[in-house]
GROMACS .gro file of C-alpha atoms in nm:
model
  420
    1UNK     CA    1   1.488  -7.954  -1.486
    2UNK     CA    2   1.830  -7.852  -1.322
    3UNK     CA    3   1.795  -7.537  -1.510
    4UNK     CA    4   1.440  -7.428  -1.382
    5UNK     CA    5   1.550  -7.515  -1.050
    6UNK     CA    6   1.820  -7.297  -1.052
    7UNK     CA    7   1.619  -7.005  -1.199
    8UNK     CA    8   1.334  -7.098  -0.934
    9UNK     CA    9   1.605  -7.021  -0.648
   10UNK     CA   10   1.729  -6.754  -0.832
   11UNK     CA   11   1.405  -6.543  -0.821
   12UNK     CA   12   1.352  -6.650  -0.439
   13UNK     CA   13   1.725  -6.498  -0.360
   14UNK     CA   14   1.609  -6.179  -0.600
   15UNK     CA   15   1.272  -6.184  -0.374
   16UNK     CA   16   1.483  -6.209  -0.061
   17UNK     CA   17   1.708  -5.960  -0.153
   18UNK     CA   18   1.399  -5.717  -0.241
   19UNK     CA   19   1.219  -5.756   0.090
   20UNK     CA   20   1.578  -5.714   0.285
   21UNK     CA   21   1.635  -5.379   0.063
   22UNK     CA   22   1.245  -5.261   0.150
   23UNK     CA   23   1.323  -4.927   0.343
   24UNK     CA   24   0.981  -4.711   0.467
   25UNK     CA   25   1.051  -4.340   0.511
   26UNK     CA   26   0.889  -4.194   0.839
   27UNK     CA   27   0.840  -3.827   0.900
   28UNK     CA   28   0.770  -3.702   1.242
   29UNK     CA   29   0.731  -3.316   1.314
   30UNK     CA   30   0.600  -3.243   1.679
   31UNK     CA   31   0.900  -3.399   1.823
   32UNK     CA   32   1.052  -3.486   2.140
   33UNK     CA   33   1.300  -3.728   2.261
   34UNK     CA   34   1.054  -3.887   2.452
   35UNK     CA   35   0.808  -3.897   2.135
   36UNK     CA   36   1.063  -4.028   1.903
   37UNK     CA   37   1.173  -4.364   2.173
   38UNK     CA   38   0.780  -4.432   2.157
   39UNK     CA   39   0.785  -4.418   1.842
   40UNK     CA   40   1.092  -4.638   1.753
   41UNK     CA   41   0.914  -4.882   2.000
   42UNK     CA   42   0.621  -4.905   1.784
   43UNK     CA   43   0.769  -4.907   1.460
   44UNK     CA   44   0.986  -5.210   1.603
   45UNK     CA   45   0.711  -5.429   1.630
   46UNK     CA   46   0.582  -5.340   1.296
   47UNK     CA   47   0.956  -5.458   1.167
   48UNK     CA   48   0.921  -5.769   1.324
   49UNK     CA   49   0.573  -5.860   1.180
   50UNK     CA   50   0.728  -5.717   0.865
   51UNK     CA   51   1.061  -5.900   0.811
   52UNK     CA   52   1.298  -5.768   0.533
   53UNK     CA   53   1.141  -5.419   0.594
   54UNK     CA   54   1.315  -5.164   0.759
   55UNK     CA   55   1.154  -4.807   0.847
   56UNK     CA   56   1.382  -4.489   0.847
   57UNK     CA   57   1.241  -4.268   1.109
   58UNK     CA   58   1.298  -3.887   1.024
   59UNK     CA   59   1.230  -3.668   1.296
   60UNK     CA   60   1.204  -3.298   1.245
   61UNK     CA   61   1.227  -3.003   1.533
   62UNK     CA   62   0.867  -2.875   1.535
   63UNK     CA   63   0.996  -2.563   1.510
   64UNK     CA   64   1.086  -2.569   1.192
   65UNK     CA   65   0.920  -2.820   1.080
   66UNK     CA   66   0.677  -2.627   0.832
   67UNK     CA   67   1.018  -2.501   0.603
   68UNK     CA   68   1.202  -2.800   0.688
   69UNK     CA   69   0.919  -3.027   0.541
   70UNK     CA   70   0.860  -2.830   0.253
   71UNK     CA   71   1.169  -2.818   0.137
   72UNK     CA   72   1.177  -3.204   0.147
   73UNK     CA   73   0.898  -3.241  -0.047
   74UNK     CA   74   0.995  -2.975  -0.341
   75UNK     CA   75   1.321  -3.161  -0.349
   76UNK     CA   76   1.159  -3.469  -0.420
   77UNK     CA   77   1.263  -3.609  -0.036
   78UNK     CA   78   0.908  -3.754  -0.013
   79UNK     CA   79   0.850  -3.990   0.233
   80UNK     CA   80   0.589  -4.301   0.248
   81UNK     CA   81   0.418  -4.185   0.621
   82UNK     CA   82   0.413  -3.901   0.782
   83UNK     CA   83   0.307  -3.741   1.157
   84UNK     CA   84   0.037  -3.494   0.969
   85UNK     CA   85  -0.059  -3.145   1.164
   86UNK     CA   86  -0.458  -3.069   1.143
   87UNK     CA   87  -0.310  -2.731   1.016
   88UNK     CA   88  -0.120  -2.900   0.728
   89UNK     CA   89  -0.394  -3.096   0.598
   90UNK     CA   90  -0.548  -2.930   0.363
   91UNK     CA   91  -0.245  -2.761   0.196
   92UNK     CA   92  -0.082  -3.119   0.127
   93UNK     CA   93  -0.462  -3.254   0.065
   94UNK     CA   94  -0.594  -3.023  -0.209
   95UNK     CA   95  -0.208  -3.075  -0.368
   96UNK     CA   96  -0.211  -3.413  -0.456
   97UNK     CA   97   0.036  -3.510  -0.217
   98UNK     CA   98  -0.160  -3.764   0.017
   99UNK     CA   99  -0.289  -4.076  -0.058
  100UNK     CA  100  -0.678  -4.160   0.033
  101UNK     CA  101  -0.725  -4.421   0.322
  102UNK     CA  102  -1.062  -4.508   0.208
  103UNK     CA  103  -0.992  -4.821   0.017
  104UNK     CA  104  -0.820  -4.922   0.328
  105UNK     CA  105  -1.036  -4.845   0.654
  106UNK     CA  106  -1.298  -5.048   0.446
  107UNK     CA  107  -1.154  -5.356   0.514
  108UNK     CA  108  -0.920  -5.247   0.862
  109UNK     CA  109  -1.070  -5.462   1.145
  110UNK     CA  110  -1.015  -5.131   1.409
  111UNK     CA  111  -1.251  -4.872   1.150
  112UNK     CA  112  -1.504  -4.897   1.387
  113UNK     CA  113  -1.365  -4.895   1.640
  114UNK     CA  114  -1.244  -4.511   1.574
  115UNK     CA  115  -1.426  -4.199   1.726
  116UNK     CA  116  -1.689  -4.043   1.483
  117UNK     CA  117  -1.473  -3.719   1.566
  118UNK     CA  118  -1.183  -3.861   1.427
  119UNK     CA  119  -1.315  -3.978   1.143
  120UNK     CA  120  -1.483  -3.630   1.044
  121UNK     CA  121  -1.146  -3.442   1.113
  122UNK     CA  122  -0.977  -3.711   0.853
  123UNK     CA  123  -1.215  -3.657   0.591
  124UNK     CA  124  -1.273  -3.266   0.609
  125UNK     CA  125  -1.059  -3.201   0.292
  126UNK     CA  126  -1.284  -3.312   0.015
  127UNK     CA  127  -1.421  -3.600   0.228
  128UNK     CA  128  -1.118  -3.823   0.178
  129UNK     CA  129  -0.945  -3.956   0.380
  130UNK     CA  130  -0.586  -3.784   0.383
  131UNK     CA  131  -0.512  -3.841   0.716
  132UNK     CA  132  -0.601  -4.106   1.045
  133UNK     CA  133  -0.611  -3.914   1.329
  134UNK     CA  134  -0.440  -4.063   1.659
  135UNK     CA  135  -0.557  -3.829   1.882
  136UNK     CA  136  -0.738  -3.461   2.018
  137UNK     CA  137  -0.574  -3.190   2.144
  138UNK     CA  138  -0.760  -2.982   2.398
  139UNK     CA  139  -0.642  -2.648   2.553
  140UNK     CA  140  -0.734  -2.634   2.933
  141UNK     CA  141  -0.522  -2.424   3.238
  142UNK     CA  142  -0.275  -2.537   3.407
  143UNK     CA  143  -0.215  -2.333   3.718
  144UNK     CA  144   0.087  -2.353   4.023
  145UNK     CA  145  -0.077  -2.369   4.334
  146UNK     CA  146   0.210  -2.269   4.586
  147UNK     CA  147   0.200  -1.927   4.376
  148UNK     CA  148  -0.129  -1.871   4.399
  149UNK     CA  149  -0.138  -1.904   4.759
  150UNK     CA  150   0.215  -1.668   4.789
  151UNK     CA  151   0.009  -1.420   4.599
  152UNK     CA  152  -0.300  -1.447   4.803
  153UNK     CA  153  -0.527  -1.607   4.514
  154UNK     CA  154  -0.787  -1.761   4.637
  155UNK     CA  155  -0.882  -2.003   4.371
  156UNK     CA  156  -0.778  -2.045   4.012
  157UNK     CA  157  -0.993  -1.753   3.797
  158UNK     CA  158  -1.300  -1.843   3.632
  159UNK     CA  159  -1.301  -1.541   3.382
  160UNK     CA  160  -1.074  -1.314   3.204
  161UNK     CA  161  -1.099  -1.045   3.468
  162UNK     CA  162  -1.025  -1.296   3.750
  163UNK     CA  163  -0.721  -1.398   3.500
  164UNK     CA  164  -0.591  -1.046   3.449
  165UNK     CA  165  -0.604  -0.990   3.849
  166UNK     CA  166  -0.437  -1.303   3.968
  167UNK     CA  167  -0.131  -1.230   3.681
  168UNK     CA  168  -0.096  -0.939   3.828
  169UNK     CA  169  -0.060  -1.019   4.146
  170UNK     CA  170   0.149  -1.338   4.086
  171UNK     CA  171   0.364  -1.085   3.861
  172UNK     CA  172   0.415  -0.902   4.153
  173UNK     CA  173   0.641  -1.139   4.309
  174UNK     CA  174   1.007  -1.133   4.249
  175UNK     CA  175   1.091  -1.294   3.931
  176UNK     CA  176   0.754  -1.445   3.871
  177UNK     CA  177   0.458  -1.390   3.640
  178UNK     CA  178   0.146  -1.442   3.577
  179UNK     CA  179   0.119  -1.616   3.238
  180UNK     CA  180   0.353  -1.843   3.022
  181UNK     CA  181   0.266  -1.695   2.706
  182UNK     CA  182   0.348  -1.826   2.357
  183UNK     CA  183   0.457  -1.535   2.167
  184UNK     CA  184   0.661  -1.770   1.906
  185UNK     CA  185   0.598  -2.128   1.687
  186UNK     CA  186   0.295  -2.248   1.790
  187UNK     CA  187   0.083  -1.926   1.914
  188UNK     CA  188  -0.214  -1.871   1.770
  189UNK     CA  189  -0.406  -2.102   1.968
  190UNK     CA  190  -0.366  -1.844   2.219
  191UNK     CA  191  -0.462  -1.585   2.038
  192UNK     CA  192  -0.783  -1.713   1.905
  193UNK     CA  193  -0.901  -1.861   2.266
  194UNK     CA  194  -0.919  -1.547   2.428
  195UNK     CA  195  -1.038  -1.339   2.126
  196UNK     CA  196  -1.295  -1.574   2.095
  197UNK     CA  197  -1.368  -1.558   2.455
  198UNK     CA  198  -1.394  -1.173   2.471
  199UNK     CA  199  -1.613  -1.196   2.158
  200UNK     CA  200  -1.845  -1.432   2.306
  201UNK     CA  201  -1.832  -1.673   1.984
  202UNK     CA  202  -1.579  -1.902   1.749
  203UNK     CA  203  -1.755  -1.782   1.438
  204UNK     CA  204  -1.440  -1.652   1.228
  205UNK     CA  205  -1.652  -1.568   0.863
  206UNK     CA  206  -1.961  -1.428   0.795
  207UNK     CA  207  -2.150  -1.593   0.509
  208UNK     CA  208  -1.999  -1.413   0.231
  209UNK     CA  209  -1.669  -1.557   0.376
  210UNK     CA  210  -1.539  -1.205   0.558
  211UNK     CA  211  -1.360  -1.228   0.811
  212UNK     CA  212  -1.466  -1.159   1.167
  213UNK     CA  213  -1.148  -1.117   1.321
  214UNK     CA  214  -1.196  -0.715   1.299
  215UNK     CA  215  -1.506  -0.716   1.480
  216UNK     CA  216  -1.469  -0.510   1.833
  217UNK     CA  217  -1.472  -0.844   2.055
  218UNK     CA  218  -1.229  -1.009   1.839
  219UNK     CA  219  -1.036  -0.710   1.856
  220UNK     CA  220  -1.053  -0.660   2.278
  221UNK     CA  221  -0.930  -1.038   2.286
  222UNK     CA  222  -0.588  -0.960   2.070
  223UNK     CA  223  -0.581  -0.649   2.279
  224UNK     CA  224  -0.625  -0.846   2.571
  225UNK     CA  225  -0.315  -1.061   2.525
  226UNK     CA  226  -0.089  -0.794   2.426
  227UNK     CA  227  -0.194  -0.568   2.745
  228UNK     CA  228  -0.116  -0.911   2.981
  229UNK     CA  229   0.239  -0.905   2.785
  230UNK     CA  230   0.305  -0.491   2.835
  231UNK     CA  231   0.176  -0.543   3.167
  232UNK     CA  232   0.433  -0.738   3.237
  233UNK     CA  233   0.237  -1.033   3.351
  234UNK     CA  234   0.453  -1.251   3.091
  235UNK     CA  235   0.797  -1.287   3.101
  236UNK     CA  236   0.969  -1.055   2.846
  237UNK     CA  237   1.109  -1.314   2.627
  238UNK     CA  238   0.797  -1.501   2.652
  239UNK     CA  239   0.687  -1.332   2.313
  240UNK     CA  240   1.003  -1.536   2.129
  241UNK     CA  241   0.873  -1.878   2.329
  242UNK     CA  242   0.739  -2.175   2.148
  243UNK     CA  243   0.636  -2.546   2.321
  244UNK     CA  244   0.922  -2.628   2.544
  245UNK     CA  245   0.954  -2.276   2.637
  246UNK     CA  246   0.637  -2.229   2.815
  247UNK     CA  247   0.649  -2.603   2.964
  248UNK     CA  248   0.959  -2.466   3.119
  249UNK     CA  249   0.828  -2.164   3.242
  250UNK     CA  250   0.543  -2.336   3.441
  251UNK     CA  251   0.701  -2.669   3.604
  252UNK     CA  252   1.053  -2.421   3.704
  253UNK     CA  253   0.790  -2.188   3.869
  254UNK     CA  254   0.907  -1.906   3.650
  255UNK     CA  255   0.494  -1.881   3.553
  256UNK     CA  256   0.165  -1.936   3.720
  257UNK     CA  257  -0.072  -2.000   3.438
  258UNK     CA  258  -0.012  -2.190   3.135
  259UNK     CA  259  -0.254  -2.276   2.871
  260UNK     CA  260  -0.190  -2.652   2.757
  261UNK     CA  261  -0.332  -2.962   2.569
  262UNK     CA  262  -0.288  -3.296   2.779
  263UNK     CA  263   0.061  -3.316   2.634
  264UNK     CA  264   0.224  -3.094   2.818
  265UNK     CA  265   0.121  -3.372   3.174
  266UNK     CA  266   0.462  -3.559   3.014
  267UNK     CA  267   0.703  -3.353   3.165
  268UNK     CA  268   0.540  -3.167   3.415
  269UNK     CA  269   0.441  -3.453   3.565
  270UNK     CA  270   0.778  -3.545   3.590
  271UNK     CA  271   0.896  -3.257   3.762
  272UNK     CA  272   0.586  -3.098   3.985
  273UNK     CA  273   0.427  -3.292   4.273
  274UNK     CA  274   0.087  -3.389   4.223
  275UNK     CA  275  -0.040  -3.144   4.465
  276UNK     CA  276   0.166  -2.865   4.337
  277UNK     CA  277  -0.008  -2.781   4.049
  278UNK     CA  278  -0.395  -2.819   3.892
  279UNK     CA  279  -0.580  -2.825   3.545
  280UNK     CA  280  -0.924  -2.642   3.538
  281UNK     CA  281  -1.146  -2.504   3.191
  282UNK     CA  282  -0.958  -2.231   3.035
  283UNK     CA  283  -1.137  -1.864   3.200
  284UNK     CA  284  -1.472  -1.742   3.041
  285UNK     CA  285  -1.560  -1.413   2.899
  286UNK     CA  286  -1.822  -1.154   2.929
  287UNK     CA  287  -2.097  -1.382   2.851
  288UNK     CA  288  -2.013  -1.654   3.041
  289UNK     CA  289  -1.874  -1.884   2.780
  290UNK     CA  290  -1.510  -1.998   2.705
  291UNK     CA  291  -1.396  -2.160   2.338
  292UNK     CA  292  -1.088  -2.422   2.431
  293UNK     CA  293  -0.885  -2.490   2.110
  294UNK     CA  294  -0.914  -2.841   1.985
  295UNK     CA  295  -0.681  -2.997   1.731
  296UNK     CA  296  -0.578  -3.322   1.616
  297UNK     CA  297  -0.312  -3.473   1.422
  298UNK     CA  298  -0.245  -3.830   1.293
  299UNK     CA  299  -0.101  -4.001   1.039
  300UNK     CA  300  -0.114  -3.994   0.639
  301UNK     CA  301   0.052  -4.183   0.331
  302UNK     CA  302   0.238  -4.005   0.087
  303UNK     CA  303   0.079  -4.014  -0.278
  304UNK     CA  304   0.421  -4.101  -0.427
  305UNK     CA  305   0.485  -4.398  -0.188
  306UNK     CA  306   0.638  -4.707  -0.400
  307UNK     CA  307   0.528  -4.956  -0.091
  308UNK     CA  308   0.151  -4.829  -0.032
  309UNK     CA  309   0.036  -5.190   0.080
  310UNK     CA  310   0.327  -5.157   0.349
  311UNK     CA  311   0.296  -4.848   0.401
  312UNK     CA  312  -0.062  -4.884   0.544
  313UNK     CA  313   0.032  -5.188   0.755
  314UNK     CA  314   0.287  -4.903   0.918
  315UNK     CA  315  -0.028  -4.637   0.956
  316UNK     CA  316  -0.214  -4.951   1.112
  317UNK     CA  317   0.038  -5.066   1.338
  318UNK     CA  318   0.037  -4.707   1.494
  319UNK     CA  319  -0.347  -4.630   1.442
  320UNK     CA  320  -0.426  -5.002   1.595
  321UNK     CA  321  -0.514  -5.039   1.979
  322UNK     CA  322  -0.150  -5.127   2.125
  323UNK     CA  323  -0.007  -4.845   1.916
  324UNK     CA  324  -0.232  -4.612   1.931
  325UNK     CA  325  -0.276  -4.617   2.319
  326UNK     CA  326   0.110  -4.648   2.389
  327UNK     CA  327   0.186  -4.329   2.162
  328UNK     CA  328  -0.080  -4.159   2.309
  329UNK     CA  329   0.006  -4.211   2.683
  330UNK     CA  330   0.364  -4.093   2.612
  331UNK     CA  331   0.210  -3.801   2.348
  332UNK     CA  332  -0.052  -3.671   2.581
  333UNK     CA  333  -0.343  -3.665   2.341
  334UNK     CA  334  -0.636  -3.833   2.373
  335UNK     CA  335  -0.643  -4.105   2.208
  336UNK     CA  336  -0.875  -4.157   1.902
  337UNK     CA  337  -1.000  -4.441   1.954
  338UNK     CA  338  -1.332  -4.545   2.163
  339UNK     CA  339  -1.170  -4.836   2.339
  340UNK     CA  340  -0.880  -4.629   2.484
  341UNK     CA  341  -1.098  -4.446   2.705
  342UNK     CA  342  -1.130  -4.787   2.889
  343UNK     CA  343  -0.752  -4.817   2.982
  344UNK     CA  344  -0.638  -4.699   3.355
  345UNK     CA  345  -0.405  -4.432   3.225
  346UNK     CA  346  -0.644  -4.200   3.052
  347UNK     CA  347  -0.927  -4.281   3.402
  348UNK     CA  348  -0.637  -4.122   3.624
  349UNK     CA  349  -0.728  -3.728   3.813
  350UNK     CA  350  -0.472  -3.588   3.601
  351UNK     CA  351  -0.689  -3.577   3.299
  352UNK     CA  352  -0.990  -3.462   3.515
  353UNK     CA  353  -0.951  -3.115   3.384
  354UNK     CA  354  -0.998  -3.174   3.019
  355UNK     CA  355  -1.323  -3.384   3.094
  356UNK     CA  356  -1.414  -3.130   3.332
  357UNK     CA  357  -1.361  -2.909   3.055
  358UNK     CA  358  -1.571  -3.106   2.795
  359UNK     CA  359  -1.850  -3.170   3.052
  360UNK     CA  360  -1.915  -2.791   3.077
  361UNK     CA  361  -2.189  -2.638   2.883
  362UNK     CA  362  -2.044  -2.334   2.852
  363UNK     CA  363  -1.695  -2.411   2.718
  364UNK     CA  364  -1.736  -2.448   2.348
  365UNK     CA  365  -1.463  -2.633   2.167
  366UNK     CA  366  -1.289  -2.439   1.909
  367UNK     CA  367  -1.150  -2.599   1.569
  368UNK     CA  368  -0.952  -2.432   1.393
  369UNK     CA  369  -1.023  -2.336   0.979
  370UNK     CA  370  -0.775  -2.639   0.900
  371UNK     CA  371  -0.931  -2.662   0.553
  372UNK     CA  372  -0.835  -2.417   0.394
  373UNK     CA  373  -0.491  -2.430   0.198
  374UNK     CA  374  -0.373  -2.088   0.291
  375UNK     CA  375  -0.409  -2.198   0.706
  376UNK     CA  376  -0.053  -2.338   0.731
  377UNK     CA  377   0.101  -2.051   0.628
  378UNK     CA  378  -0.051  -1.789   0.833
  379UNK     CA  379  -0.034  -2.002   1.145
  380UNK     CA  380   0.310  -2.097   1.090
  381UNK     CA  381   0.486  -1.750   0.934
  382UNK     CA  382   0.177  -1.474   0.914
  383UNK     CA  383   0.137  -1.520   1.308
  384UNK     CA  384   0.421  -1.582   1.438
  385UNK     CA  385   0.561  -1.269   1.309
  386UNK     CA  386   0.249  -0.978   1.298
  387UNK     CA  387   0.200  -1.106   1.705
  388UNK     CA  388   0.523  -1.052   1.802
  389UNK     CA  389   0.492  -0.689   1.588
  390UNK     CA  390   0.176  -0.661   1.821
  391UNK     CA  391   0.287  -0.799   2.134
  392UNK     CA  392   0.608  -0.549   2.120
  393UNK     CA  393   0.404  -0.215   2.005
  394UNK     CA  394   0.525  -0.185   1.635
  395UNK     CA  395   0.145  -0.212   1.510
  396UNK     CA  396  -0.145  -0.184   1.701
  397UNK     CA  397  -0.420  -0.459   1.798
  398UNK     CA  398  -0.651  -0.330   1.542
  399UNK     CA  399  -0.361  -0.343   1.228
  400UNK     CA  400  -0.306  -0.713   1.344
  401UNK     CA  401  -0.686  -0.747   1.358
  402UNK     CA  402  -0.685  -0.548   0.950
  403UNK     CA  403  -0.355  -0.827   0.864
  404UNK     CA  404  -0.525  -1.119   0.988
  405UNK     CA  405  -0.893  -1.050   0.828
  406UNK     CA  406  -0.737  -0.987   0.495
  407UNK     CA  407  -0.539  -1.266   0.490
  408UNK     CA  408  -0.800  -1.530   0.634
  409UNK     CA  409  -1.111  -1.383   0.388
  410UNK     CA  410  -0.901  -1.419   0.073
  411UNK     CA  411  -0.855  -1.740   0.200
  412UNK     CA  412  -1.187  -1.856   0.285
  413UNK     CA  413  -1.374  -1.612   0.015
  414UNK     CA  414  -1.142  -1.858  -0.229
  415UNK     CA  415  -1.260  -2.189  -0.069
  416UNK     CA  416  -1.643  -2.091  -0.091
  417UNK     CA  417  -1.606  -1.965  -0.490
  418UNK     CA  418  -1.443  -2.341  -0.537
  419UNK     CA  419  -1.697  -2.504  -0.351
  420UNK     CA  420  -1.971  -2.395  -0.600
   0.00000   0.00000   0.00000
């Protein structure tokens, strides 16, 4: 009797001593120090529904997060939940590497409580879901009313000519300029919104999976951005600038104009007046319509996860109402959940823009080919670096056009021959 005793308190120590070793790896990759305190909040309160658990938060500069992650994975530095980019998706989806949430948003009490627009964007790589979204990220202007009114602009600009005038004349001011461009990490969404917008549609393939990115409107919208950068309506090392950069340019004053998803409210907000500044729907094109860039990104389990049952409870503890509306009033995105929309935060005249912006008929939201496997890469290394050939004259609009339409119908030409 003694002895089974003793063996019985045995395997509760072992069990103990399990549960106090149970460490959860956390990757985050759009960082920020205010990002990573939310999130360390969060994860606290998992911890202490979760005793014996402990979760190691890795935080990686968005950057370089791309390499930085990759690397971690080929060396076998995998960990159990990670912050997952829409533009990541389907390379780590299609590999194996992500676990589906199915199985487990059949029996989560908040499923239905999620947007149907989340839950399409989680399940675009082969219908699983790889990944729960937390929350939409919507491109509208931002634009600095005191230098408007010292350049004599009547009223933010409605279309790309009004755009190209006021930079001009806000770049005519000493030491300002018209736009905050993002000529580094992070720039294509740029790029696409106004080629879209001088092409008068998103469409980026033509049914045999081509590429439309040559066509002449595509090609006057890349030709538009570069001419605002020779113009000198950007800042000169404006075509190096990622994130933080072009924050910085707009709340210091440096810039007029900056494109922006509801993120970027965190620290301008912190540093502009209320009345100092504005958000209004990004500026239209020739025919009238304007194609805002909307992305998500969320969180996924890792494949190789030894604690997948804890694991989830982590995803759920962030995806979950109190989570999910805390990271998203410090993250800026709106939030993925239908309930959120109910809390005072997200009601306030700051985000008045973006629903201004989603209200109008003529501004088309504009997702991004996220599902195919080659779409990392070229927004993360092809981009970054034939742009700032482009943006500094070393190859013309149209051989950016050519490198970007070769690329992206390989790509997609690949993804329709698998589909069959």
């Amino acid at each position: 009797m003694k002895s089974l005793i003793a063996a019985s308190v045995a395997a509760v120590l072992m069990t103990g001593t399990a549960l106090a070793d149970t460490t959860l790896k956390l990757v985050e990759v759009i960082t920020s120090p205010e990002r990573t305190e939310t999130l360390r909040g969060i994860v606290k309160t998992f911890e202490e529904a979760n005793p014996g658990t402990t979760v190691e938060i890795i935080s990686l500069p968005w950057n370089e997060a791309f390499e930085k992650f990759a690397t971690m994975y080929s060396a076998g530095e995998i960990p159990d939940v990670m912050e997952m980019p829409d533009t990541w998706l389907a390379l780590y989806g299609t590999n194996g590497a992500l676990e589906d949430l199915e199985p487990y948003l059949k029996d989560w009490e908040h499923t239905a409580d999620m947007s149907d627009r989340a839950l399409e964007f989680g399940r675009q790589v082969g219908g699983k879901t790889y990944m729960l979204p937390y929350g939409f990220y919507l491109r509208a202007m931002f634009y600095n009313k005191k230098l408007l009114q010292e350049a004599g602009v009547a009223e933010p600009p409605k279309t790309l000519d009004d755009f190209m005038e006021a930079s001009k004349k806000v770049s005519a001011l000493p030491g300002k300029y018209g736009y905050c461009l993002r000529g580094g990490p992070g720039g294509l969404n740029g790029w696409m919104m106004f080629g879209a917008s001088m092409a008068g549609t998103d469409q980026m393939f033509k049914e045999d999976g081509t590429s439309t990115f040559t066509d002449p409107g595509w090609v006057k919208g890349f030709t538009y951005l570069i001419d605002l950068y020779k113009n000198g309506y950007a800042p000169k090392d404006s075509v190096n600038w990622g994130f933080n950069d072009i924050v910085a340019g707009f709340y210091s004053g440096t810039c007029a104009f900056l494109d922006q998803d509801p993120d970027a409210l965190i620290a301008i907000a912190e540093r502009m007046k209320p009345e100092d500044y504005g958000v209004t729907t990004m500026p239209k094109g020739p025919d009238g319509k304007t194609f805002p860039t909307i992305g998500f990104a969320g969180w996924s389990m890792l494949a190789n996860s030894a604690n997948k049952d804890l694991a989830w409870k982590l995803i759920a503890t962030l995806e979950g109402p109190e989570g999910n509306i805390a990271w998203n009033k410090r993250t800026g995105a709106l939030p993925a959940l239908t309930s959120a929309s109910k809390d005072p935060h997200f009601a306030t005249p700051q985000f008045e823009g973006w629903f201004n912006e989603l209200a109008d008929p003529d501004a088309k939201p504009l997702s991004m080919p996220t599902y195919l496997e080659e779409f990392a890469f070229f927004k993360d290394s092809l981009v970054i670096k034939t742009s700032q050939q482009a943006l500094l004259g070393e190859i013309t609009p149209e051989d950016l056009a050519k490198q970007w339409a070769d690329y992206m119908t390989a790509a997609q030409q690949k993804w329709l021959a698998n589909k069959k």
